């Protein structure tokens, strides 16, 4: 396939030459009459001189980079301090200039911001996960102090992504793109800078999955040429209908990005056929009253698609986004998506926090803590011990949309999509989470791994002295729940290690004919980097300290002779007995026979539940399998199971797809090629129905896990011979 023209809309126009000093000042003055001209001029000259003859991988002078970053921030109408920070952001890291020089020449505000950005820049130099996570932690702390640090960092990343192609090392390119997708794009989304999020995602997508992106771009080009003029017709008719009914509005049609289409194809059961898949229409009016009036006019003129209406005006998203969303059958009998908002809401949706941050806000006091999600991140920072956990927890959380659930008293609790009653319990209070033993959703008992849905009323059943189950870790998704469960497991492990350490030393004492006494060990604990005797015992139990040395130190007169039998292995620490349970499952009793249900073909990554059948063992179903309804009255047969972490060791498993294929030459070839290209192995294929236009086919594919199958489904949906693809569920 030819490389189609990538439809990336840059936030700024490409600049053929370096922006001059006065041009930068004028750009800021255009939106901020109080521009600090002197500061900008000095920062410009300082940066240019500091970077001197340094070059970028692109062959441009290095100074072009901070200048472009400053340019991106002028598009976001940022204040002079932020622009100066952008100009200086690489001087401490990459030139002879010191933090002190910045402080002396530009004062404490700019110095503090530059320092924040400099610290974050070290993320890019880390390949080590742990160090990267530690730096991400710093990022959160820094931006909670002043969110302008994050805005400069995001602009820096955006320019680096735009120039990514100049890096020669493909591993490095991929790593940077991955990190952009995992960390920076979600952060841009969280602070509501939609434009920047779109561009970051699309640039990363182009690097990470060029095949998928190219095929989507090709389909976009095709649909665009086929639907030539439809968008204009829709815009014209909508405007007329609104204006006749007394609503003056500005309208625009916006094409979705290839990456957002890809995500949608992965997530939802939608094909890629309709105008609604590529265009979103926006109606911008002058007041909230007009928003609802416009909605009324549209709903009374067109056929409304059920389930698409969302009111983000009365319930704004966590990033402060507000709009009305709806879907209708449009003037050309095409499904179309419409967003209705005021001018102000529009600005917030484009610029996010930056909309409040420009000179307009008066003193740009940037108390990031007003953002609830930021407070939550800080909360997690305080709860986790290992930085890797932090990265893992937060990455997940940043990606999710939210569901809103209610407590029995009617309190609203927002959780990430995919959250379980256990997440809910921990969101209420860590004590509730720890003591949770069951849950009722909308009045019915449900397995704890059930995924909560919008509007669910959740009642947590607690028991005094209840403790978290390690199995919960498999399905909870909020950082708080994970951190609490891990903390419990760690404490529990420690108790076990202390007991184990004690029993090892007791054995040694017995063997040597001395009485075991805490005192003797307490006296020497400090010699072994332990503050208490318990620490010492735990270290022995965890085999961090050799028992024999400890004994020798505590009882110098009873020096051990030659080691006899190895000491330290006690039955409790032996490898678990072999079980019939596949390596890939957790939560099962050893020795139980396990089958995967034929109705729903569960895959690693699916939310699953086990059903016990006497004499047959356990059958594993996906939690949304329709067959489960027949077991609703027998809760005693349900057991909580989950996938183990050892995915790599897992065998390939079969996923079943229902595909509707256009009856045309090469249709089948297209399907097998796409599946093969995505490393899926077809094990069975059957035509279940045939009409002159379409084939219904059933395909069994061996895949690694749910992600793998989801990728194949999305790739199939992008194929033009494919009308629809769905996973077979409960049949
Ligand atoms: Mn930089």
XYZ file of C-alpha atoms and ligand atoms in Angstrom:
732
model
C 0.000 0.000 0.000
C 1.164 3.500 -0.754
C 1.845 5.725 2.195
C -1.173 7.999 2.195
C -0.876 11.595 3.246
C -1.206 11.651 7.045
C -4.111 13.919 8.048
C -2.413 15.419 11.052
C -3.446 18.966 11.783
C -0.508 20.644 13.464
C -1.272 22.915 16.389
C 1.023 25.453 14.794
C 1.884 25.999 11.174
C 5.337 24.707 10.292
C 7.802 27.558 10.475
C 10.291 27.613 7.663
C 12.791 29.726 9.586
C 13.550 30.682 13.173
C 11.037 33.012 14.722
C 12.651 36.361 15.494
C 12.746 37.921 18.928
C 10.239 40.661 18.094
C 7.930 38.161 16.365
C 7.677 36.099 19.519
C 6.924 39.192 21.589
C 4.249 40.263 19.097
C 2.634 36.829 19.164
C 2.260 37.073 22.930
C 1.165 40.711 22.819
C -1.615 39.769 20.407
C -3.471 38.028 23.224
C -1.793 39.531 26.290
C -1.371 43.316 26.343
C 0.602 43.018 29.599
C 3.360 40.959 27.938
C 6.677 41.086 29.791
C 8.743 42.084 26.787
C 11.997 42.431 28.681
C 11.740 38.920 30.156
C 10.994 37.341 26.778
C 13.843 39.174 25.064
C 16.356 38.187 27.692
C 15.211 34.549 27.725
C 15.427 34.450 23.917
C 18.997 35.725 23.842
C 20.107 33.630 26.818
C 18.788 30.405 25.279
C 20.201 31.149 21.824
C 23.657 31.858 23.255
C 23.573 28.902 25.669
C 22.693 26.406 22.940
C 25.207 28.028 20.604
C 26.182 25.695 17.792
C 24.384 22.590 19.148
C 22.369 20.741 16.521
C 19.199 18.636 16.539
C 19.024 15.195 14.909
C 17.069 16.910 12.132
C 20.082 19.068 11.296
C 18.344 22.203 12.578
C 20.128 24.416 15.094
C 19.198 23.202 18.602
C 17.755 26.612 19.482
C 14.934 25.974 17.008
C 13.554 23.426 19.514
C 12.960 25.659 22.574
C 11.694 28.302 20.180
C 9.133 25.924 18.652
C 8.082 24.816 22.123
C 7.540 28.470 23.045
C 5.544 28.863 19.814
C 3.233 25.966 20.722
C 2.578 27.624 24.068
C 1.736 30.968 22.452
C -0.988 29.107 20.534
C -2.326 28.164 23.931
C -2.176 31.819 24.962
C 0.127 31.215 27.916
C 1.590 33.959 30.089
C 5.101 35.422 29.666
C 6.581 33.390 32.525
C 5.546 30.151 30.817
C 6.892 31.267 27.442
C 10.229 32.241 29.017
C 10.351 28.837 30.731
C 9.808 27.167 27.369
C 12.748 29.085 25.866
C 14.993 28.086 28.762
C 13.699 24.568 29.398
C 16.741 22.680 28.056
C 19.490 25.098 29.078
C 20.254 23.569 32.487
C 20.175 19.987 31.230
C 22.003 20.414 27.948
C 24.251 23.483 28.188
C 26.794 25.015 30.531
C 24.139 27.206 32.137
C 23.327 26.363 35.747
C 20.168 26.525 37.809
C 21.867 29.362 39.658
C 22.352 31.393 36.466
C 18.641 31.065 35.719
C 17.729 32.147 39.245
C 20.027 35.188 39.117
C 18.944 36.334 35.676
C 15.245 35.440 35.619
C 14.104 35.321 39.241
C 12.567 32.610 41.405
C 9.374 31.947 39.360
C 11.058 31.108 36.076
C 13.834 29.265 37.943
C 11.351 27.052 39.760
C 9.507 26.211 36.538
C 12.718 25.490 34.608
C 13.880 23.268 37.450
C 10.582 21.355 37.322
C 10.841 20.788 33.574
C 14.541 19.849 33.816
C 13.773 17.125 36.343
C 11.041 15.732 34.148
C 13.287 15.736 31.090
C 15.415 13.097 32.712
C 12.535 10.672 32.168
C 13.536 10.494 28.536
C 17.035 9.398 29.437
C 15.807 6.404 31.404
C 15.226 3.028 29.852
C 14.936 1.482 33.274
C 11.251 1.108 34.235
C 11.858 1.761 37.902
C 13.707 4.997 37.279
C 11.158 6.103 34.732
C 8.411 5.495 37.250
C 10.272 7.427 39.900
C 10.526 10.339 37.517
C 6.879 10.113 36.678
C 6.244 10.387 40.371
C 8.272 13.588 40.388
C 6.186 14.805 37.485
C 3.020 14.434 39.496
C 4.477 16.209 42.481
C 5.923 18.999 40.340
C 2.727 19.627 38.450
C 0.698 19.650 41.614
C 2.784 22.635 42.594
C 2.407 24.440 39.314
C 0.623 22.919 36.362
C 2.536 25.211 33.984
C 5.458 22.784 34.399
C 3.310 20.114 32.791
C 2.148 22.428 30.012
C 5.770 23.197 29.057
C 6.646 19.494 29.287
C 3.731 18.561 27.034
C 4.685 21.209 24.469
C 8.277 19.903 24.629
C 7.047 16.341 24.020
C 4.808 17.478 21.177
C 7.686 19.102 19.334
C 9.894 16.060 19.950
C 7.155 13.825 18.529
C 6.798 16.047 15.467
C 10.499 15.606 14.817
C 10.670 11.950 15.916
C 11.301 10.681 12.412
C 14.774 12.209 12.465
C 15.962 9.830 15.178
C 17.938 7.022 13.580
C 17.460 4.396 16.314
C 14.116 2.579 15.798
C 14.060 1.196 19.375
C 14.411 4.667 20.752
C 11.671 5.966 18.475
C 9.314 3.217 19.617
C 10.108 3.776 23.264
C 9.389 7.481 22.993
C 6.170 6.837 21.070
C 5.050 4.218 23.619
C 5.727 6.594 26.478
C 3.825 9.332 24.677
C 0.809 7.076 24.330
C 1.031 5.726 27.881
C 1.775 8.874 29.799
C 1.722 12.169 27.941
C -1.399 11.799 25.784
C -3.509 10.700 28.794
C -2.118 13.622 30.765
C -3.057 16.012 27.954
C -6.513 14.461 28.007
C -6.781 14.775 31.756
C -6.083 18.466 31.679
C -8.436 18.743 28.741
C -6.118 19.807 25.923
C -7.918 17.828 23.250
C -5.955 19.173 20.292
C -2.655 18.247 21.840
C -3.909 14.839 22.918
C -5.086 14.119 19.356
C -1.794 15.086 17.791
C 0.352 13.244 20.345
C -1.708 10.085 19.918
C -1.690 10.203 16.176
C 2.058 10.774 15.928
C 2.679 7.884 18.335
C 0.212 5.658 16.479
C 2.032 6.342 13.203
C 5.289 5.186 14.789
C 3.929 2.156 16.658
C 1.418 0.705 14.237
C 1.976 2.180 10.783
C 0.074 -0.656 9.034
C -3.094 -0.097 11.025
C -2.849 3.647 10.625
C -2.262 3.426 6.887
C -5.276 1.192 6.368
C -7.482 3.550 8.360
C -6.176 6.555 6.465
C -6.886 4.751 3.184
C -10.457 4.018 4.288
C -10.854 7.621 5.408
C -9.725 8.857 2.016
C -12.166 6.503 0.315
C -15.128 7.469 2.524
C -14.258 11.121 2.141
C -14.270 10.908 -1.650
C -17.478 8.863 -1.645
C -19.247 11.194 0.744
C -18.030 14.314 -1.043
C -20.222 17.222 -0.112
C -22.333 15.356 2.441
C -20.691 17.112 5.334
C -21.425 20.491 3.757
C -25.060 19.529 3.145
C -25.437 18.405 6.744
C -23.921 21.638 8.025
C -26.130 23.782 5.805
C -29.342 21.990 6.722
C -28.604 21.944 10.455
C -27.905 25.659 10.389
C -31.173 26.372 8.586
C -33.235 24.218 10.933
C -31.712 25.910 13.979
C -32.033 29.415 12.623
C -35.714 28.908 11.666
C -36.316 28.000 15.276
C -34.562 31.027 16.654
C -31.195 29.499 17.553
C -28.189 31.352 16.150
C -25.223 29.041 16.144
C -21.817 28.440 14.647
C -21.414 25.003 13.131
C -18.429 22.978 12.173
C -17.706 19.445 11.073
C -14.550 17.840 12.336
C -12.903 14.666 11.084
C -11.874 12.210 13.778
C -8.243 11.169 14.016
C -7.085 7.741 12.786
C -6.074 6.832 16.323
C -9.459 7.666 17.840
C -11.121 5.589 15.106
C -8.750 2.727 15.887
C -9.547 2.907 19.601
C -13.248 2.957 18.835
C -12.975 -0.069 16.553
C -11.154 -1.912 19.301
C -13.664 -0.933 21.945
C -17.058 -1.047 20.373
C -19.065 -3.273 18.101
C -19.072 -0.799 15.282
C -17.969 -1.159 11.735
C -16.344 1.592 9.814
C -18.985 2.449 7.265
C -20.860 5.481 8.386
C -20.253 9.164 8.246
C -20.662 9.095 12.033
C -17.504 7.042 12.217
C -15.382 9.763 10.730
C -17.138 13.065 11.359
C -18.346 14.838 14.465
C -20.491 17.946 14.103
C -20.288 20.779 16.545
C -22.859 23.420 17.347
C -21.521 26.386 19.299
C -24.035 28.812 20.818
C -23.876 31.806 23.139
C -25.496 30.458 26.322
C -26.450 27.295 28.191
C -30.146 27.982 27.542
C -29.424 27.911 23.809
C -27.605 24.600 24.213
C -30.742 22.899 25.474
C -32.917 24.807 23.012
C -30.725 23.644 20.124
C -30.942 20.103 21.441
C -34.742 20.334 21.550
C -34.898 21.620 17.973
C -32.618 18.842 16.716
C -34.415 16.106 18.600
C -37.804 17.208 17.291
C -36.563 17.456 13.672
C -34.573 14.299 13.311
C -34.821 10.703 14.305
C -32.834 10.279 17.518
C -30.523 7.286 17.902
C -31.252 5.793 21.315
C -28.504 5.599 23.892
C -26.338 8.313 22.409
C -27.538 11.303 24.398
C -25.154 12.453 27.138
C -25.445 15.576 29.214
C -21.942 16.670 30.187
C -23.248 20.135 30.991
C -25.026 19.142 34.186
C -22.397 16.440 34.886
C -19.039 17.704 33.553
C -16.203 15.241 32.922
C -13.385 15.227 35.499
C -11.250 17.356 33.185
C -14.002 20.008 33.281
C -15.237 19.199 29.775
C -18.839 20.272 29.202
C -21.119 19.648 26.204
C -24.312 17.929 25.156
C -23.733 14.862 22.965
C -26.355 13.232 20.828
C -26.708 11.028 17.776
C -29.349 11.418 15.052
C -30.267 10.148 11.617
C -29.098 13.165 9.645
C -30.427 14.952 6.568
C -28.867 12.344 4.256
C -30.148 9.441 6.361
C -26.658 9.030 7.734
C -26.008 8.503 11.404
C -24.309 11.609 12.683
C -22.843 12.643 16.001
C -23.488 16.100 17.352
C -21.885 18.041 20.169
C -23.575 21.174 21.462
C -21.752 23.679 23.670
C -21.247 27.358 24.494
C -18.254 29.404 23.314
C -16.771 29.165 26.758
C -17.155 25.391 26.920
C -15.623 25.205 23.481
C -12.542 27.055 24.642
C -12.190 24.777 27.668
C -12.505 21.697 25.457
C -9.751 22.915 23.139
C -7.354 24.304 25.685
C -8.326 22.559 28.922
C -6.655 24.019 31.980
C -4.742 26.390 29.754
C -8.038 28.148 29.063
C -8.023 29.311 32.668
C -4.329 29.913 32.766
C -3.667 32.678 30.344
C -3.282 36.297 31.335
C -7.086 36.473 31.539
C -7.161 34.725 34.860
C -5.316 37.732 36.279
C -2.546 36.461 38.493
C -1.708 33.079 37.011
C -1.707 31.394 40.401
C -1.682 27.780 39.448
C -2.996 25.703 42.236
C -3.138 22.356 40.477
C -4.712 20.826 43.551
C -8.121 22.003 42.488
C -8.089 19.005 40.149
C -9.537 16.033 41.920
C -7.631 13.510 39.781
C -4.391 15.207 40.698
C -5.190 14.847 44.364
C -5.915 11.184 43.726
C -2.550 10.733 42.054
C -0.844 12.272 45.058
C -2.836 9.934 47.251
C -1.418 6.986 45.348
C 2.094 8.389 45.557
C 1.773 8.220 49.313
C 0.405 4.668 49.328
C 2.765 2.732 47.093
C 6.169 1.502 48.067
C 7.712 0.632 44.726
C 7.717 3.231 41.954
C 6.871 0.575 39.344
C 3.595 -0.052 41.107
C 2.864 3.615 40.878
C 3.424 3.737 37.151
C 1.340 0.639 36.604
C -1.506 1.886 38.782
C -1.697 5.356 37.372
C -1.262 4.436 33.737
C -4.342 2.301 33.962
C -6.286 4.909 35.773
C -5.436 7.651 33.339
C -6.721 5.612 30.427
C -10.176 4.899 31.723
C -13.383 6.722 31.224
C -15.513 6.922 34.275
C -18.649 5.242 35.564
C -20.820 6.891 38.150
C -22.288 4.694 40.875
C -24.336 5.372 43.968
C -24.069 4.298 47.565
C -27.285 3.083 49.270
C -27.615 6.592 50.726
C -27.396 8.083 47.244
C -23.827 9.443 47.402
C -22.266 9.644 43.958
C -18.985 7.773 43.548
C -17.037 8.157 40.310
C -14.854 5.216 39.319
C -12.835 4.333 36.230
C -14.738 2.232 33.695
C -14.253 -1.463 34.415
C -14.171 -0.928 38.190
C -15.557 -3.644 40.478
C -17.473 -3.500 43.779
C -14.109 -3.876 45.514
C -12.899 -0.664 43.858
C -16.126 0.928 44.997
C -15.572 -0.268 48.570
C -12.062 1.187 48.645
C -13.292 4.438 47.132
C -15.712 4.757 50.049
C -12.984 4.090 52.617
C -9.992 1.820 52.909
C -11.574 0.258 56.016
C -14.689 -0.631 54.024
C -12.506 -2.174 51.329
C -10.476 -4.211 53.787
C -13.592 -5.614 55.480
C -15.532 -6.265 52.268
C -16.875 -9.817 51.902
C -19.621 -9.377 49.330
C -21.597 -6.873 47.293
C -25.113 -6.174 46.146
C -25.620 -4.285 42.921
C -29.102 -2.882 42.474
C -30.292 -5.157 45.262
C -28.822 -8.433 43.966
C -25.767 -10.276 45.257
C -23.076 -10.319 42.577
C -19.557 -11.770 42.332
C -17.008 -9.254 43.572
C -15.367 -9.128 40.147
C -18.511 -7.848 38.441
C -17.876 -4.730 36.348
C -19.936 -1.803 37.553
C -22.072 0.190 35.171
C -23.294 3.753 35.125
C -26.071 4.343 37.616
C -25.514 1.116 39.573
C -26.417 1.284 43.209
C -23.762 -0.581 45.136
C -24.052 -1.900 48.637
C -20.926 -3.383 50.197
C -21.368 -6.237 52.646
C -18.657 -6.081 55.293
C -17.634 -8.386 58.072
C -15.764 -7.441 61.203
C -12.208 -8.732 60.930
C -12.583 -9.332 57.197
C -9.344 -9.080 55.237
C -8.580 -8.335 51.578
C -8.129 -11.345 49.336
C -4.946 -11.435 47.240
C -7.152 -12.661 44.361
C -8.789 -9.221 44.206
C -5.598 -7.846 42.781
C -6.476 -9.568 39.502
C -9.558 -7.475 38.876
C -9.431 -4.235 40.829
C -8.404 -1.320 38.652
C -8.248 1.747 40.860
C -4.861 2.708 42.204
C -6.207 3.040 45.705
C -7.629 -0.503 45.840
C -4.437 -1.959 44.377
C -2.226 -0.080 46.789
C -4.313 -1.127 49.821
C -4.434 -4.788 48.785
C -0.703 -4.879 48.156
C -0.047 -3.190 51.448
C -2.085 -5.886 53.169
C -0.289 -8.654 51.304
C 3.051 -7.166 52.242
C 2.082 -6.984 55.898
C 0.803 -10.530 55.787
C 3.941 -11.741 54.054
C 5.986 -10.049 56.702
C 4.100 -11.830 59.482
C 4.778 -15.110 57.701
C 8.447 -14.293 57.267
C 8.792 -13.360 60.932
C 7.277 -16.701 61.989
C 9.382 -18.567 59.494
C 12.567 -16.787 60.572
C 11.788 -17.568 64.157
C 11.214 -21.247 63.463
C 14.486 -21.485 61.547
C 16.439 -19.941 64.421
C 14.596 -22.029 66.998
C 15.619 -25.157 65.129
C 19.233 -24.036 65.116
C 19.073 -23.319 68.849
C 17.596 -26.701 69.543
C 20.257 -28.383 67.461
C 22.964 -26.551 69.402
C 21.350 -27.153 72.770
C 20.737 -23.519 73.689
C 17.449 -21.887 74.596
C 16.061 -19.584 71.981
C 15.631 -16.085 73.387
C 14.470 -12.916 71.710
C 16.919 -10.980 73.863
C 20.004 -12.602 72.397
C 18.864 -11.691 68.893
C 17.593 -8.265 69.879
C 21.088 -7.398 71.068
C 22.633 -8.068 67.673
C 19.813 -6.871 65.379
C 21.535 -3.562 64.698
C 24.671 -5.300 63.464
C 22.566 -6.715 60.643
C 20.846 -3.536 59.423
C 17.688 -4.388 61.360
C 16.130 -1.962 63.818
C 14.115 -4.544 65.728
C 14.351 -8.240 66.372
C 11.232 -8.656 64.212
C 12.994 -7.094 61.248
C 15.841 -9.494 61.818
C 13.532 -12.515 61.963
C 11.700 -11.356 58.835
C 15.018 -11.034 57.000
C 16.001 -14.557 58.015
C 12.570 -15.826 56.955
C 12.857 -14.138 53.577
C 16.408 -15.569 53.231
C 17.873 -12.074 53.066
C 20.190 -12.909 55.967
C 21.903 -16.276 56.508
C 20.540 -17.921 59.672
C 23.876 -19.406 60.614
C 25.699 -16.067 60.747
C 22.917 -14.576 62.848
C 23.114 -17.497 65.251
C 26.889 -17.206 65.513
C 26.622 -13.519 66.348
C 23.911 -14.038 68.973
C 25.614 -17.010 70.656
C 29.342 -16.475 70.087
C 30.193 -19.328 72.486
C 28.155 -21.854 70.546
C 29.838 -21.429 67.235
C 28.314 -23.873 64.768
C 30.503 -26.619 63.424
C 30.307 -27.837 59.905
C 26.917 -27.306 58.319
C 24.961 -30.516 58.541
C 21.740 -30.515 56.685
C 20.728 -27.343 54.942
C 18.470 -25.406 57.232
C 15.922 -22.947 56.040
C 13.652 -25.032 53.897
C 10.496 -25.833 55.772
C 7.422 -27.458 54.263
C 5.499 -24.183 54.088
C 8.059 -22.739 51.701
C 8.189 -25.711 49.370
C 6.870 -25.357 45.887
C 3.121 -25.778 45.740
C 1.889 -29.247 44.795
C 1.199 -29.711 41.135
C -2.386 -29.139 40.149
C -4.538 -29.750 37.157
C -5.244 -26.062 37.035
C -3.680 -24.458 33.989
C -0.822 -22.117 34.751
C -2.899 -19.271 33.533
C -5.548 -19.326 36.284
C -5.584 -18.149 39.862
C -8.088 -18.594 42.671
C -8.619 -22.328 42.147
C -8.301 -25.104 44.666
C -5.337 -27.332 43.796
C -6.350 -30.542 42.088
C -9.587 -29.256 40.622
C -10.347 -30.077 37.018
C -10.859 -27.023 34.839
C -12.639 -26.538 31.535
C -13.090 -23.447 29.456
C -16.711 -22.910 28.473
C -17.444 -23.535 24.796
C -20.218 -20.962 24.824
C -18.056 -17.911 25.459
C -14.428 -19.010 24.850
C -12.807 -16.982 27.663
C -9.408 -15.475 26.951
C -6.733 -14.127 29.301
C -7.777 -10.552 29.911
C -11.496 -11.328 29.979
C -13.275 -10.871 33.258
C -14.110 -14.473 34.245
C -15.954 -16.525 36.820
C -15.919 -20.256 37.648
C -18.999 -22.456 37.962
C -18.599 -25.637 39.987
C -20.243 -28.775 38.627
C -20.187 -31.813 40.875
C -18.022 -34.524 39.396
C -16.854 -32.286 36.562
C -14.818 -29.643 38.312
C -14.925 -25.999 37.353
C -16.070 -24.441 34.107
C -14.703 -21.002 33.320
C -17.064 -18.480 31.726
C -16.678 -14.812 30.836
C -18.677 -12.723 33.306
C -20.950 -11.483 30.527
C -21.705 -14.968 29.168
C -25.442 -15.448 28.755
C -25.234 -19.031 29.998
C -24.523 -17.676 33.477
C -28.140 -16.613 33.876
C -29.087 -20.249 34.418
C -26.838 -20.307 37.494
C -28.174 -17.084 39.018
C -30.145 -19.015 41.645
C -27.140 -21.074 42.746
C -24.623 -18.568 44.091
C -22.845 -21.327 46.030
C -21.589 -22.728 42.729
C -19.880 -19.464 41.721
C -16.232 -19.060 42.533
C -13.985 -16.078 41.993
C -11.161 -16.898 39.609
C -8.722 -14.752 37.703
C -5.890 -14.949 35.224
C -2.393 -15.295 36.559
C 0.346 -12.816 35.718
C 2.367 -15.456 33.956
C 0.859 -14.665 30.620
C 4.051 -15.461 28.789
C 3.882 -19.064 29.841
C 0.264 -19.371 28.807
C -0.742 -21.500 25.868
C -2.470 -19.989 22.884
C -6.243 -20.085 23.387
C -9.154 -20.101 20.993
C -11.337 -17.066 20.457
C -14.417 -17.344 18.238
C -15.515 -14.613 15.830
C -18.726 -14.008 13.868
C -17.799 -12.189 10.704
C -20.141 -10.830 8.050
C -18.271 -10.629 4.798
C -19.129 -8.931 1.527
C -19.643 -11.590 -1.158
C -16.824 -10.552 -3.468
C -13.594 -11.957 -4.893
C -10.708 -11.932 -2.409
C -13.017 -11.386 0.589
C -11.852 -14.563 2.273
C -8.250 -13.923 1.321
C -8.451 -10.519 2.970
C -9.680 -12.023 6.220
C -7.029 -14.715 6.416
C -4.292 -12.244 5.497
C -5.318 -9.768 8.186
C -5.518 -12.493 10.838
C -2.188 -13.989 9.783
C -0.483 -10.622 9.707
C -1.578 -10.106 13.279
C -0.125 -13.475 14.367
C -3.485 -15.157 14.834
C -3.728 -18.823 13.914
C -7.002 -19.875 12.259
C -8.035 -23.311 13.559
C -11.571 -23.502 12.191
C -13.690 -21.634 9.658
C -17.306 -22.259 8.721
C -19.873 -20.505 6.529
C -23.046 -20.291 8.625
C -25.231 -18.317 6.234
C -25.006 -17.095 2.680
C -26.962 -14.481 0.728
C -26.152 -12.949 -2.658
C -24.570 -9.982 -0.857
C -23.034 -11.418 2.275
C -21.404 -14.437 3.859
C -21.793 -15.053 7.581
C -18.735 -16.922 8.731
C -17.559 -18.300 12.004
C -13.824 -18.271 12.597
C -11.866 -19.797 15.470
C -8.538 -18.077 16.014
C -5.777 -19.040 18.386
C -4.556 -15.964 20.230
C -2.435 -15.055 23.234
C -5.058 -13.105 25.113
C -7.929 -10.673 24.885
C -5.735 -7.781 23.730
C -4.469 -9.911 20.900
C -8.003 -10.830 19.772
C -9.158 -7.211 20.148
C -6.348 -6.087 17.880
C -7.338 -8.660 15.276
C -10.985 -7.552 15.481
C -10.010 -3.921 15.018
C -7.767 -4.804 12.080
C -10.603 -6.797 10.488
C -13.021 -3.911 10.932
C -10.631 -1.714 8.985
C -10.799 -4.146 6.035
C -13.266 -3.066 3.396
C -14.524 -6.591 2.599
C -15.646 -6.934 6.209
C -19.128 -5.747 7.070
C -19.024 -6.582 10.758
C -16.992 -8.588 13.269
C -18.132 -9.667 16.689
C -16.915 -12.034 19.292
C -19.284 -14.960 19.743
C -20.836 -14.737 23.166
C -22.782 -17.407 25.024
C -24.319 -19.598 22.395
Mn 13.246 19.881 25.124
